[in-house]
mmCIF file of C-alpha atoms and ligand atoms in Angstrom:
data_model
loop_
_atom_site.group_PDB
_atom_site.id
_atom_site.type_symbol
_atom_site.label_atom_id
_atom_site.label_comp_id
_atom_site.label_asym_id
_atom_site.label_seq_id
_atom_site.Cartn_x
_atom_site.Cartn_y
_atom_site.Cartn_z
ATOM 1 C CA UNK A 101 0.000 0.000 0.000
ATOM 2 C CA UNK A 102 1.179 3.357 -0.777
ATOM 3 C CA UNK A 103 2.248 6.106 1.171
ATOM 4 C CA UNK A 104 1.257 9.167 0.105
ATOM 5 C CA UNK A 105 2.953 12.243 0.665
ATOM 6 C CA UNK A 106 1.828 15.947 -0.192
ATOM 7 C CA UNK A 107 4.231 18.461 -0.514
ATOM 8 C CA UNK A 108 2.690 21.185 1.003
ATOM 9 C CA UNK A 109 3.306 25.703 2.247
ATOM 10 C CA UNK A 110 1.008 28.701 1.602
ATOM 11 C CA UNK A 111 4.612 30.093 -0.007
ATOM 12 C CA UNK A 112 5.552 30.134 -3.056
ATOM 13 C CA UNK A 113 9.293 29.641 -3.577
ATOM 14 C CA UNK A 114 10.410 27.609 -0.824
ATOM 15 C CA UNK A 115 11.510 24.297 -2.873
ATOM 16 C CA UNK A 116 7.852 22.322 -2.890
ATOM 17 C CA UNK A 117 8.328 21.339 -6.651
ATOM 18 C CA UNK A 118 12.362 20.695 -6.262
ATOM 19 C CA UNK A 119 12.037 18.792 -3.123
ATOM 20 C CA UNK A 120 8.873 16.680 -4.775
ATOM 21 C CA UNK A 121 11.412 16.062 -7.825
ATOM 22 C CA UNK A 122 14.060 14.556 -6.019
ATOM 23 C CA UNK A 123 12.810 12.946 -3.202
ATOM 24 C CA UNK A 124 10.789 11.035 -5.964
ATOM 25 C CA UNK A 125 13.913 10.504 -7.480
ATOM 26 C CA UNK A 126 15.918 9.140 -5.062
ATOM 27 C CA UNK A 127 13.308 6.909 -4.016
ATOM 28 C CA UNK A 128 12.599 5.395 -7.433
ATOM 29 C CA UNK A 129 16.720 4.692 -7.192
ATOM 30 C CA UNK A 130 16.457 3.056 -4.193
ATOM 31 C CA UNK A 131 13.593 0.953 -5.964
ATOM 32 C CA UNK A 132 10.704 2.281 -4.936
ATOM 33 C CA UNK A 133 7.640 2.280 -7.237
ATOM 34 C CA UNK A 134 6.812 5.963 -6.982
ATOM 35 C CA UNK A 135 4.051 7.898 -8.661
ATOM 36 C CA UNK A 136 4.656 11.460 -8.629
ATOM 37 C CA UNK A 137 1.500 13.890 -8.675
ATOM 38 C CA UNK A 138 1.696 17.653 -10.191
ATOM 39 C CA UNK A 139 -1.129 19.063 -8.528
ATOM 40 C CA UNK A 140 -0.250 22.836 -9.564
ATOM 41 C CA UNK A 141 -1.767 24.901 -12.280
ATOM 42 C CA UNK A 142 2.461 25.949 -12.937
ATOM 43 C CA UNK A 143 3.392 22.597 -14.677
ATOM 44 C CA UNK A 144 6.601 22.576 -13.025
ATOM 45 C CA UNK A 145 7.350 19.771 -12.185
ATOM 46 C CA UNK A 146 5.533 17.875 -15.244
ATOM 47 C CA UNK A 147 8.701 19.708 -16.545
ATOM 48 C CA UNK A 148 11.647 18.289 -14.712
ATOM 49 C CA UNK A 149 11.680 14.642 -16.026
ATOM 50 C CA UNK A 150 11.482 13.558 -19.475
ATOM 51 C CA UNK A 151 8.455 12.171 -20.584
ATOM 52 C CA UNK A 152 8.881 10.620 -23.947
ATOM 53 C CA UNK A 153 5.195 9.371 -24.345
ATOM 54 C CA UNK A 154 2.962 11.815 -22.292
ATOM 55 C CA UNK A 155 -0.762 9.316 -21.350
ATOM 56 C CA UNK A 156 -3.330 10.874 -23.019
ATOM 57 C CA UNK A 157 -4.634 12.631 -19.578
ATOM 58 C CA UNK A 158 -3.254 13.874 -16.907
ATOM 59 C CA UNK A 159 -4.320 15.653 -13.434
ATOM 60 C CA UNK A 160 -8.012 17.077 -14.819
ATOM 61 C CA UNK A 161 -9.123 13.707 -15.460
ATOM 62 C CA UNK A 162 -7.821 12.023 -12.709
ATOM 63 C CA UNK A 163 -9.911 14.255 -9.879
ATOM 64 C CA UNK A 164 -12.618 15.146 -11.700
ATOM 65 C CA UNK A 165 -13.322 11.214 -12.362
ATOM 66 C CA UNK A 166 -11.503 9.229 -9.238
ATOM 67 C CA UNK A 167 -9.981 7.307 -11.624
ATOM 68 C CA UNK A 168 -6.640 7.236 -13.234
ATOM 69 C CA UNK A 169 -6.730 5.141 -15.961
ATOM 70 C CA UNK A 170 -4.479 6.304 -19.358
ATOM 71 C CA UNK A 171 -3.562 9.772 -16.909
ATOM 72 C CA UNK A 172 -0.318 8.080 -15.579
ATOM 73 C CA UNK A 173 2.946 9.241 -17.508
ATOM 74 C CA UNK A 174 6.371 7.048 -17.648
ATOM 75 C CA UNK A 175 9.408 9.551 -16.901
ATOM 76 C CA UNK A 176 12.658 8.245 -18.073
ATOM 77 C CA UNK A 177 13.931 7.337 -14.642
ATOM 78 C CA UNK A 178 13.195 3.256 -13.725
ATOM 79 C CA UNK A 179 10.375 3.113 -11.062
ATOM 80 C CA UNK A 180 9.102 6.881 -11.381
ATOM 81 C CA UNK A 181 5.712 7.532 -13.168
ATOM 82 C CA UNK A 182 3.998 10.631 -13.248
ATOM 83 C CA UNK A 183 0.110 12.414 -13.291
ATOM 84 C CA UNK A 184 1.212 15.172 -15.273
ATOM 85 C CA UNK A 185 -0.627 18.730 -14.909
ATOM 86 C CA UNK A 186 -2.716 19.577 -17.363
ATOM 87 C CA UNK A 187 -4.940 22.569 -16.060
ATOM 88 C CA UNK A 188 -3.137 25.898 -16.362
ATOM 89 C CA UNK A 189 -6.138 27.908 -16.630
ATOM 90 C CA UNK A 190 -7.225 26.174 -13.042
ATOM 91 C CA UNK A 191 -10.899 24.934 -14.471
ATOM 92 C CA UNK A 192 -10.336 22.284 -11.464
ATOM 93 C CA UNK A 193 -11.211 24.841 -9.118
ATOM 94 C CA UNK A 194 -14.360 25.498 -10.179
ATOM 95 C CA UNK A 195 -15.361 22.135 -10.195
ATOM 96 C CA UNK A 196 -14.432 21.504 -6.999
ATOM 97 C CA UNK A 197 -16.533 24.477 -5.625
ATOM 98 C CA UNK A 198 -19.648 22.834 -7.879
ATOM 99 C CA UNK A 199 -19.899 20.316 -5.040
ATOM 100 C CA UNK A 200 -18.533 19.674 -0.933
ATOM 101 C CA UNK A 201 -18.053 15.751 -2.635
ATOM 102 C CA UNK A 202 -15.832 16.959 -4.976
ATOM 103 C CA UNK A 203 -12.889 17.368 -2.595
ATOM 104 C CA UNK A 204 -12.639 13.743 -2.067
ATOM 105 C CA UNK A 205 -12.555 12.385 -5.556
ATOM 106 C CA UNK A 206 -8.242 12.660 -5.730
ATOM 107 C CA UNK A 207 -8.278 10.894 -2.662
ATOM 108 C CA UNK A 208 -10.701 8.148 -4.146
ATOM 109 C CA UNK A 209 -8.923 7.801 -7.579
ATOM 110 C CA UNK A 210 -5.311 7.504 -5.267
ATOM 111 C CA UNK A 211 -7.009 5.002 -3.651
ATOM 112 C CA UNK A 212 -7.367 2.575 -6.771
ATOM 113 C CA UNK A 213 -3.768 2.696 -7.545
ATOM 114 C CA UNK A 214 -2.431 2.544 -3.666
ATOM 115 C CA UNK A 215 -1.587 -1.094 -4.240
ATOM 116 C CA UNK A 216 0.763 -0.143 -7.675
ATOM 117 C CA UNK A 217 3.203 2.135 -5.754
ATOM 118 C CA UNK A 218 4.760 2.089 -2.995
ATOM 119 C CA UNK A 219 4.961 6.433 -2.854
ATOM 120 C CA UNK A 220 2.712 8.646 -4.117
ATOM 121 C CA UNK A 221 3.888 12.125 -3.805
ATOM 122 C CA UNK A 222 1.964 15.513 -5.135
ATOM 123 C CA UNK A 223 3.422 18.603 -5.664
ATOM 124 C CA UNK A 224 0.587 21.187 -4.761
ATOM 125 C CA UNK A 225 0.666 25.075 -5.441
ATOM 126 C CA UNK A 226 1.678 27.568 -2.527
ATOM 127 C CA UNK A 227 -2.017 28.907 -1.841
ATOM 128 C CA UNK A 228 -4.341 28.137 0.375
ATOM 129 C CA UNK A 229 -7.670 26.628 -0.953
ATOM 130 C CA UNK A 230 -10.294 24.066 -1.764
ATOM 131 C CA UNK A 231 -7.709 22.520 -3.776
ATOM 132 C CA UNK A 232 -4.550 22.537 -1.197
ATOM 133 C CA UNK A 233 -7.203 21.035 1.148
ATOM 134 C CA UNK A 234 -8.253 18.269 -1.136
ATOM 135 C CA UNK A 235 -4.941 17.310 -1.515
ATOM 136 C CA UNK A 236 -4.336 17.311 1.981
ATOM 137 C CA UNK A 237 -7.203 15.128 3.339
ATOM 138 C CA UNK A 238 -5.632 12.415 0.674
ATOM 139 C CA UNK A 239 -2.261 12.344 2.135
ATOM 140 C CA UNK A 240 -0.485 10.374 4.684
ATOM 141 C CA UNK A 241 1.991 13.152 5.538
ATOM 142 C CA UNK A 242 2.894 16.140 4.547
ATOM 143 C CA UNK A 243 6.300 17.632 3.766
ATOM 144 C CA UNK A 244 7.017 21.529 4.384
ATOM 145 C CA UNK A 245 9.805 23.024 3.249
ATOM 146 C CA UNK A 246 11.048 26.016 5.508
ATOM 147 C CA UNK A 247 13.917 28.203 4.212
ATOM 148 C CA UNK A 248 15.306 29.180 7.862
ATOM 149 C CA UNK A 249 14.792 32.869 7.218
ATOM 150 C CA UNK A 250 12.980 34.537 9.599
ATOM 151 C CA UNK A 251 9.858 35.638 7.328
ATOM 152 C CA UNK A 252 9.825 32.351 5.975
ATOM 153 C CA UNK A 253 9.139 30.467 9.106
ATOM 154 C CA UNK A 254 6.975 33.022 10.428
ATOM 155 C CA UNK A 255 4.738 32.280 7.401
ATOM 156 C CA UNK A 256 5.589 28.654 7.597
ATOM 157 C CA UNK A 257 3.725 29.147 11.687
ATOM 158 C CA UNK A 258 0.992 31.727 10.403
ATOM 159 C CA UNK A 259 0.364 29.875 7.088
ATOM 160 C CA UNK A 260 0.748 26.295 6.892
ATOM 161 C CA UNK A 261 0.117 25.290 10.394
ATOM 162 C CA UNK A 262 -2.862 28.001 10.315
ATOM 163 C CA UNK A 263 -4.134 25.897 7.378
ATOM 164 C CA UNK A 264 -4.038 22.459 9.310
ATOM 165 C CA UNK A 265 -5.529 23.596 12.356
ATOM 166 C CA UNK A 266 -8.298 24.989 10.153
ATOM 167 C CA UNK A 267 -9.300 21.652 9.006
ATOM 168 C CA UNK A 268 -9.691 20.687 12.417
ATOM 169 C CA UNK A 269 -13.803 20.614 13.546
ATOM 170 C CA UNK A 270 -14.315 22.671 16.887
ATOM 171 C CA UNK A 271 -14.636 20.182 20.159
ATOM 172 C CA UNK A 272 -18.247 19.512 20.657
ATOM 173 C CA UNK A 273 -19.732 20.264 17.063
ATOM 174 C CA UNK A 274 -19.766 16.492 16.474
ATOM 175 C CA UNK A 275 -18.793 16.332 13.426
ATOM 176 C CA UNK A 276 -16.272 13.126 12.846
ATOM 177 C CA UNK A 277 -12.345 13.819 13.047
ATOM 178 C CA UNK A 278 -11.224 14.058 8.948
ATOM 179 C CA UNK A 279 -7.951 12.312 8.247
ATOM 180 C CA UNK A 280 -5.322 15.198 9.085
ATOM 181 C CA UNK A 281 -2.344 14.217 8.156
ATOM 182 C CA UNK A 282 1.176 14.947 10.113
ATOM 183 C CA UNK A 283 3.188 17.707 9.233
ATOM 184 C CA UNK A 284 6.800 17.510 8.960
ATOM 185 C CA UNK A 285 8.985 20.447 8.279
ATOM 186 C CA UNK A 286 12.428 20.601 6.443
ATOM 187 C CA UNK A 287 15.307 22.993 6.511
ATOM 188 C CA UNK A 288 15.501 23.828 2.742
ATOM 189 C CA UNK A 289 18.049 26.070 1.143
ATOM 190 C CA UNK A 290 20.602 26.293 4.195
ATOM 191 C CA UNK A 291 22.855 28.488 3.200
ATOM 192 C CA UNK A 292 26.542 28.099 4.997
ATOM 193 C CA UNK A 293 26.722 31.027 7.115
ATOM 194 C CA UNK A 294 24.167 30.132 9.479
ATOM 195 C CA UNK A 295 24.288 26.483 11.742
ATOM 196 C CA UNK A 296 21.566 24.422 10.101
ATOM 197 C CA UNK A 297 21.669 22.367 13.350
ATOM 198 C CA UNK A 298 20.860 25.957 15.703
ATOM 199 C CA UNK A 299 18.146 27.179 13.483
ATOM 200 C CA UNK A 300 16.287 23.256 13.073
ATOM 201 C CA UNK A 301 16.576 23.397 16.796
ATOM 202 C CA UNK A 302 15.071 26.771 17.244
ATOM 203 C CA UNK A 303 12.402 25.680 15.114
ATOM 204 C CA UNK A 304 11.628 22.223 16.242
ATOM 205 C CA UNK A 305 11.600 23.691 20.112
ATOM 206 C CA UNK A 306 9.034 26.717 18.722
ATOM 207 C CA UNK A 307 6.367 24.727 16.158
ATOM 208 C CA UNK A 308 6.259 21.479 18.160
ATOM 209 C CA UNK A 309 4.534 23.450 21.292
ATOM 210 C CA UNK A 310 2.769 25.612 19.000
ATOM 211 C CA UNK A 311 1.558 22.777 17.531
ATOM 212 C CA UNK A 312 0.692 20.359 20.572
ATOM 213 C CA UNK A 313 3.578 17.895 19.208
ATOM 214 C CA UNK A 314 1.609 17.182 15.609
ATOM 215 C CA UNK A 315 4.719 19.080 13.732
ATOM 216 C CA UNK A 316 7.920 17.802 13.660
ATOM 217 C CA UNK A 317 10.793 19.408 12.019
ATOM 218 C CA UNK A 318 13.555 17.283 10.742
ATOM 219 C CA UNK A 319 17.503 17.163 11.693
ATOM 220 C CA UNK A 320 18.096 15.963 8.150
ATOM 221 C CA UNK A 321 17.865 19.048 6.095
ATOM 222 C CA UNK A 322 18.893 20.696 2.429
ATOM 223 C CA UNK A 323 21.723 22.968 2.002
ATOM 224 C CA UNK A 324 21.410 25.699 -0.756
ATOM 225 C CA UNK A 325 23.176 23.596 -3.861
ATOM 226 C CA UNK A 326 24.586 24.954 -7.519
ATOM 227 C CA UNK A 327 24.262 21.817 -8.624
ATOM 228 C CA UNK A 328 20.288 21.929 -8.377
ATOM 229 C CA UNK A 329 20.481 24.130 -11.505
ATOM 230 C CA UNK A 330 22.647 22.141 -13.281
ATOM 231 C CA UNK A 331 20.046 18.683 -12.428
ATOM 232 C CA UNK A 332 17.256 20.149 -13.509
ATOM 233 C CA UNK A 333 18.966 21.622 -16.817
ATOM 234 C CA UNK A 334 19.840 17.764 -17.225
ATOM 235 C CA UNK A 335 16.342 16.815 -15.907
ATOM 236 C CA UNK A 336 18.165 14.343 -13.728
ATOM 237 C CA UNK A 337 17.569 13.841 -9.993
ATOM 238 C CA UNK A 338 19.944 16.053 -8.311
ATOM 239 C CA UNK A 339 21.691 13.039 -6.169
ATOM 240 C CA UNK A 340 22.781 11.981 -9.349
ATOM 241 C CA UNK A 341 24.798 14.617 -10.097
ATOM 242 C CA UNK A 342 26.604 16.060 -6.576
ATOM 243 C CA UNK A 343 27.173 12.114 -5.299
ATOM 244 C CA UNK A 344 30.291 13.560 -3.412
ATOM 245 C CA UNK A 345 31.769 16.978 -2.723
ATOM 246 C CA UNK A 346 35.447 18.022 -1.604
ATOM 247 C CA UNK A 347 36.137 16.041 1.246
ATOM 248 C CA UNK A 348 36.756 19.660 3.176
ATOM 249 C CA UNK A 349 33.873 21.054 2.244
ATOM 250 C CA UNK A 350 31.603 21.479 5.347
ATOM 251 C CA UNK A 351 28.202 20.795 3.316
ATOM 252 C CA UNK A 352 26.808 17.407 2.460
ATOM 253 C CA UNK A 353 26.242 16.756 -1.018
ATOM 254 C CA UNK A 354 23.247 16.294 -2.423
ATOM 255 C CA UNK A 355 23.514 12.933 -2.698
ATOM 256 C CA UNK A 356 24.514 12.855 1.403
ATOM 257 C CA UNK A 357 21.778 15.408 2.443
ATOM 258 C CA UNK A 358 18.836 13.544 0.028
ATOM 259 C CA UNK A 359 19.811 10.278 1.465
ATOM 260 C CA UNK A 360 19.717 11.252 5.026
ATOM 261 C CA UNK A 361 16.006 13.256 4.388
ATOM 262 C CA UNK A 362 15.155 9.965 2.910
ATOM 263 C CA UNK A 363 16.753 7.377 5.926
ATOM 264 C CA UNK A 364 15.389 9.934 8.873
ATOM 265 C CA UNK A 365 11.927 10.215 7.249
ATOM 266 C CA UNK A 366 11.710 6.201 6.181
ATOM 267 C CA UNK A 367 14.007 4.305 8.504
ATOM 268 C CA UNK A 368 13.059 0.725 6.987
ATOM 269 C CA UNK A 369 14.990 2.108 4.558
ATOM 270 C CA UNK A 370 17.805 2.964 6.033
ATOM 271 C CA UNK A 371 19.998 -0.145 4.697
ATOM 272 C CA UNK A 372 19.346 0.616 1.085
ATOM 273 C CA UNK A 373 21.554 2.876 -1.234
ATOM 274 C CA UNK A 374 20.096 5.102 -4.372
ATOM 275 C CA UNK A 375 21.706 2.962 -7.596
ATOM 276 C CA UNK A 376 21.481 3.764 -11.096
ATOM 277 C CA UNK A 377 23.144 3.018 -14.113
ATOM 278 C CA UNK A 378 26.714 5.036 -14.446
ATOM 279 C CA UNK A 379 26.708 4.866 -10.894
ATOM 280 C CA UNK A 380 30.119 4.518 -9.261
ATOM 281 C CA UNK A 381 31.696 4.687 -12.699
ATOM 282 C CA UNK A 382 34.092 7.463 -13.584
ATOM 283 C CA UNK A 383 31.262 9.409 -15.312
ATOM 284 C CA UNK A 384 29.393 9.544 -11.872
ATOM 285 C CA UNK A 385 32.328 10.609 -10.514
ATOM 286 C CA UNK A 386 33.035 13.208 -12.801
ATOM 287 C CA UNK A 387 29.754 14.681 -12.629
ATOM 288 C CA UNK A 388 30.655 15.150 -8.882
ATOM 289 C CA UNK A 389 33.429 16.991 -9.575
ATOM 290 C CA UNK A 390 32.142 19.130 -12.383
ATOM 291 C CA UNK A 391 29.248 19.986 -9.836
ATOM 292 C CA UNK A 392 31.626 21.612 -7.431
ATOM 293 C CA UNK A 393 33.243 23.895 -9.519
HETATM 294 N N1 LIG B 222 18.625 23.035 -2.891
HETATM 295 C C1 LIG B 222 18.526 24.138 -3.624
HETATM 296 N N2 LIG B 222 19.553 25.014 -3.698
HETATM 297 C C2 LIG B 222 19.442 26.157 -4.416
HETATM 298 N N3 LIG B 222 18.346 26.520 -5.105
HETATM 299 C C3 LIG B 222 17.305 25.694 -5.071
HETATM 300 C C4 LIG B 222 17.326 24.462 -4.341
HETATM 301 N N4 LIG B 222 16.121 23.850 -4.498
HETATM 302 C C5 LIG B 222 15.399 24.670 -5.288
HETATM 303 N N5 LIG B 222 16.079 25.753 -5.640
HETATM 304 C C6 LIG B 222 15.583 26.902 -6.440
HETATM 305 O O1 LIG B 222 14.605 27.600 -5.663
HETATM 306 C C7 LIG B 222 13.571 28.102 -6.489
HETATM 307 C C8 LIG B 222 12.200 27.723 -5.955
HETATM 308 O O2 LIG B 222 12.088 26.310 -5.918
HETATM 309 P P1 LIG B 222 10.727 25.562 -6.246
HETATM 310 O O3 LIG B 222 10.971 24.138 -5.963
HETATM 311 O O4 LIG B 222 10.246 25.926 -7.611
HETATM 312 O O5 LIG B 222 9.754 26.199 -5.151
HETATM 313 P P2 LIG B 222 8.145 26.106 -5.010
HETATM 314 O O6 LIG B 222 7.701 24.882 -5.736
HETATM 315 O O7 LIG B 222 7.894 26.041 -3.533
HETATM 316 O O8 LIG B 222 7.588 27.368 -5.609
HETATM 317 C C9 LIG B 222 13.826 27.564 -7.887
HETATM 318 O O9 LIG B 222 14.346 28.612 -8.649
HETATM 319 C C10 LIG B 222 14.865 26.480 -7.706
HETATM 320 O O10 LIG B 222 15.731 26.468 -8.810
HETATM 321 MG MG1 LIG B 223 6.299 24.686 -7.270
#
């Protein structure tokens, strides 16, 4: 049975659509049968991977019907299939307002295909709406990334976690508990100059109160990386192409820092390496290297 993840904040900007790239990525490496959702009108990320033969529908089709068959797209990387977006003028959003059952057909159609993967992750826009909220009521977990700025995890408190605790029905209304998912925040574009381990700690101490434990924010996190530009130019998965850096520098690769998102958010995984063909051979290698100049 699947697991799906959304990837999830009311901002724009932060890294939803590179973090839903590669942690698809890497997973599908590590073997994973992964189905990758774009759920925003932007079409980013049905942009990342190559899709040589695009199904003949993508996103509309599969939440306005609950069903997915012939919207599920093969990407050139083994093990990672897509739902491509196909909405940019947002017509979804008016059919979900036509009706309150609406909002549960994406988590119906993800339902039927649950037993074909063993991820499902969707990339959502950074608003807050009927749709975000659809999305969210279909997911496991979700995935925030905070850039450790100070506006950005001021919005991350006032924003996302707003947005959750909205879903929540009043005590005494009776109406029955939805399925919230868990929230779990990650450091995303660490820059070097400031201790990724003092600001995730400030963080983690300040939203898990806040939040009556439900948020957790993770010690794995994502430095700020020139070779992100460089993966998606090669519409490759970024671990891919950083596997190691100097052995002085004082930030993980990407390779390194996906990994350890990956091991500290799925710890039955924790014994299996991302593997891929080229891998270990001097072209990976030299990819490394090129991606530190
Ligand atoms: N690890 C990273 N290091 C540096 N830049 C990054 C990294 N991840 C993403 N970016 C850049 O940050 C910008 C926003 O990322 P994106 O994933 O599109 O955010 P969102 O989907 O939340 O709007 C993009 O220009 C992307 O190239
Ligand atoms: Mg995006």
């Amino acid at each position: 049975m699947a697991k799906i993840y959304g990837v999830v904040s009311t901002k724009g900007g932060v890294g939803k659509t590179s973090f839903s790239a590669q942690f698809g990525g890497i997973l599908a490496d590590m073997g994973q049968r992964v189905l990758l959702v774009d759920a925003d009108f932007q079409q980013s990320l049905s942009r990342y991977y190559i899709v040589d033969n695009p199904a003949k529908h993508g996103l509309r089709k599969l939440v306005t019907s609950a069903d997915s068959v012939d919207c599920i797209s093969k990407t050139h990387i083994n093990n990672l299939d897509i739902v491509l977006s196909d909405d940019p003028t947002q017509k979804l959003l008016e059919w979900l307002r036509e009706s309150i059952n609406h909002s549960f057909y994406l988590t119906a159609g993800l339902k039927k295909i649950n037993d074909d993967y063993d991820y499902i992750i969707i990339d959502s826009q950074g608003a807050r709406g009927i749709f975000q909220e659809s999305i969210i009521m279909s997911c496991n977990e979700l995935i925030s990334p905070i850039v450790p700025e100070f506006l950005d995890s001021q919005e991350f408190m006032r924003g996302t976690v707003e947005m959750l605790k909205s879903l929540e029905p009043a005590d005494g209304i009776g109406i029955p508990m939805p399925n919230i998912p868990t929230l779990t925040g990650l450091i995303y574009k660490q820059d070097r100059t400031v201790d990724a381990q003092t600001i995730a700690g400030a963080l983690r101490k300040k939203f898990y109160s806040a939040s009556d434990g439900k948020i957790r924010i993770l010690s794995a996190y994502i430095p700020m990386m020139a070779s992100y530009k460089q993966a998606s130019a090669r519409r490759l998965p970024v671990h891919r192409v950083e596997v190691r850096r100097r052995s002085n520098s004082p930030t993980p690769s990407a390779y390194d820092s996906y990994l350890a998102v990956v091991h500290e958010l799925l710890p039955h995984l924790s014994d299996v390496e991302p593997t891929w063909a080229g891998n270990g051979n001097s072209s990976a290698s030299t990819t490394a290297k090129q991606a530190e100049a």
